[in-house]
Coordinates of C-alpha atoms in Angstrom, one line a residue:
X475 CA 2.0 17.5 -9.8
X476 CA 1.7 14.2 -8.0
X477 CA -1.3 13.0 -6.2
X478 CA -1.3 13.2 -2.4
X479 CA -1.7 9.8 -0.7
X480 CA -2.3 9.0 2.9
X481 CA -0.3 6.5 4.9
X482 CA -0.3 5.0 8.4
X483 CA 2.9 5.6 10.3
X484 CA 4.1 2.0 9.5
X485 CA 3.3 2.3 5.8
X486 CA 5.2 5.6 5.4
X487 CA 8.2 4.2 7.3
X488 CA 8.2 1.2 5.0
X489 CA 8.4 3.5 1.9
X490 CA 11.2 5.5 3.5
X491 CA 13.1 2.3 4.4
X492 CA 12.8 1.0 0.8
X493 CA 14.0 4.3 -0.6
X494 CA 17.0 4.4 1.8
X495 CA 17.9 0.8 0.8
X496 CA 17.7 1.6 -2.9
X497 CA 19.9 4.7 -2.5
X498 CA 22.4 3.4 0.0
X499 CA 22.8 -0.2 -1.2
X500 CA 21.3 -0.8 -4.6
X501 CA 22.6 2.4 -6.3
X502 CA 26.3 1.8 -5.4
X503 CA 25.9 -1.9 -6.5
X504 CA 24.5 -0.8 -9.9
X505 CA 27.4 1.6 -10.4
X506 CA 29.9 -1.1 -9.5
X507 CA 28.3 -3.5 -12.0
X508 CA 28.6 -0.9 -14.7
X509 CA 32.2 -0.2 -13.9
X510 CA 33.0 -3.9 -13.9
X511 CA 31.3 -4.4 -17.3
X512 CA 33.1 -1.3 -18.7
X513 CA 36.5 -2.8 -17.7
X514 CA 35.8 -5.8 -19.9
X515 CA 36.5 -3.9 -23.1
X516 CA 34.7 -2.6 -26.2
X517 CA 31.3 -1.1 -25.0
X518 CA 29.7 -1.3 -28.5
X519 CA 29.4 -5.1 -28.2
X520 CA 29.3 -5.6 -24.5
X521 CA 25.9 -7.1 -23.5
X522 CA 26.9 -7.1 -19.8
X523 CA 27.4 -3.4 -19.9
X524 CA 24.1 -2.8 -21.7
X525 CA 22.3 -5.0 -19.1
X526 CA 23.9 -3.1 -16.2
X527 CA 22.9 0.2 -17.7
X528 CA 19.4 -1.0 -18.3
X529 CA 19.2 -2.2 -14.7
X530 CA 20.5 1.1 -13.4
X531 CA 17.8 2.9 -15.4
X532 CA 15.1 0.8 -13.8
X533 CA 16.6 1.4 -10.4
X534 CA 16.7 5.2 -10.9
X535 CA 13.1 5.2 -12.1
X536 CA 12.0 3.3 -8.9
X537 CA 14.0 5.7 -6.7
X538 CA 12.4 8.7 -8.5
X539 CA 8.9 7.2 -8.0
X540 CA 9.5 6.5 -4.3
X541 CA 11.0 10.0 -3.8
X542 CA 7.8 11.4 -5.3
X543 CA 5.6 9.3 -3.2
X544 CA 7.4 10.2 0.0
X545 CA 7.4 13.9 -0.9
X546 CA 3.6 13.8 -1.4
X547 CA 2.8 11.5 1.4
X548 CA 0.5 12.6 4.3
X549 CA 0.5 10.9 7.7
X550 CA -2.8 9.9 9.1
X551 CA -3.4 11.2 12.6
X552 CA -5.2 8.3 14.3
X553 CA -6.1 10.4 17.3
X554 CA -8.3 12.7 15.2
X555 CA -10.3 9.9 13.6
X556 CA -13.9 9.4 14.6
X557 CA -14.1 5.9 16.2
X558 CA -17.9 5.6 16.1
X559 CA -18.1 4.8 12.4
X560 CA -16.1 2.9 9.8
X561 CA -13.4 5.1 8.3
X562 CA -9.8 4.6 7.0
X563 CA -7.8 2.7 9.6
X564 CA -10.9 1.2 11.2
X565 CA -10.6 -2.4 12.4
X566 CA -14.0 -3.9 11.7
X567 CA -15.6 -7.3 12.5
X568 CA -18.3 -8.2 10.0
X569 CA -20.7 -11.1 10.0
X570 CA -22.3 -12.6 6.9
X571 CA -26.0 -12.4 7.7
X572 CA -26.8 -15.6 5.7
X573 CA -23.9 -17.9 6.8
X574 CA -23.2 -16.3 10.2
X575 CA -19.4 -16.4 9.3
X576 CA -17.5 -13.6 10.9
X577 CA -14.3 -12.0 9.6
X578 CA -12.1 -9.1 10.8
X579 CA -10.5 -6.5 8.5
X580 CA -8.6 -3.3 8.9
X581 CA -9.3 -0.7 6.2
X582 CA -6.0 0.8 5.1
X583 CA -4.6 3.0 2.3
X584 CA -4.4 1.3 -1.1
X585 CA -0.6 1.0 -0.9
X586 CA -0.8 -1.0 2.4
X587 CA -3.5 -3.5 1.4
X588 CA -2.7 -7.2 2.1
X589 CA -5.7 -9.5 2.1
X590 CA -3.8 -12.4 3.7
X591 CA -3.2 -10.1 6.7
X592 CA -6.8 -8.8 6.8
X593 CA -5.8 -5.4 5.4
X594 CA -8.2 -4.2 2.8
X595 CA -7.9 -1.2 0.6
X596 CA -10.1 1.8 1.3
X597 CA -10.7 2.0 -2.5
X598 CA -12.0 -1.6 -2.8
X599 CA -15.7 -2.0 -3.4
X600 CA -15.9 -4.2 -0.2
X601 CA -14.4 -1.5 2.0
X602 CA -16.3 1.3 0.3
X603 CA -19.6 -0.5 1.2
X604 CA -18.8 -0.2 4.9
X605 CA -17.5 3.4 5.1
X606 CA -19.6 5.7 7.2
X607 CA -21.6 2.9 8.8
X608 CA -21.6 2.0 12.5
X609 CA -21.6 -1.2 14.6
X610 CA -25.0 -2.9 14.3
X611 CA -25.6 -1.6 10.8
X612 CA -26.5 -4.1 8.1
X613 CA -24.7 -3.4 4.8
X614 CA -25.3 -4.9 1.4
X615 CA -22.1 -5.6 -0.5
X616 CA -22.0 -6.4 -4.2
X617 CA -19.4 -9.1 -4.9
X618 CA -18.6 -11.1 -8.0
X619 CA -20.9 -13.9 -6.7
X620 CA -23.8 -11.4 -6.3
X621 CA -25.1 -9.4 -3.4
X622 CA -24.3 -10.3 0.1
X623 CA -25.6 -8.8 3.4
X624 CA -23.2 -8.2 6.2
X625 CA -23.7 -6.9 9.7
X626 CA -21.0 -4.7 11.3
X627 CA -20.3 -6.3 14.7
X628 CA -17.6 -4.0 15.9
X629 CA -15.7 -0.9 14.9
X630 CA -12.3 -0.2 16.5
X631 CA -9.1 1.7 16.0

């Protein structure tokens, strides 16, 4: 049995859109590539046919994986999340106590993480350090460079 994973509405829709694209566009294209390669003659020495079949296998594996993810996905209900402390889907502003540099992050499910957009995975050590804390709390975070102290400035949804 597959593991249940939690997604925001946007994250789950992105998975569903990718699955739809693979089934509706990529799968027919893979079948057409196989048919075209098959029409070129002897299949025993047809590298194009072998490559098309291998590509189809990878495509079907990806489709199967996405179908499993969507089937076991759970949508997070943001209206039922406590906004007084840092939890999944919290938007937090943190300030490095030593340098006074402030940064804003949103804590998201692992599959939606994108550091360039300020989306950090709930399973990352950085995010885990803040979970359960409230605005005004000082939190020590262990990073590769050593220990750093941060103050949580704001917690929002």
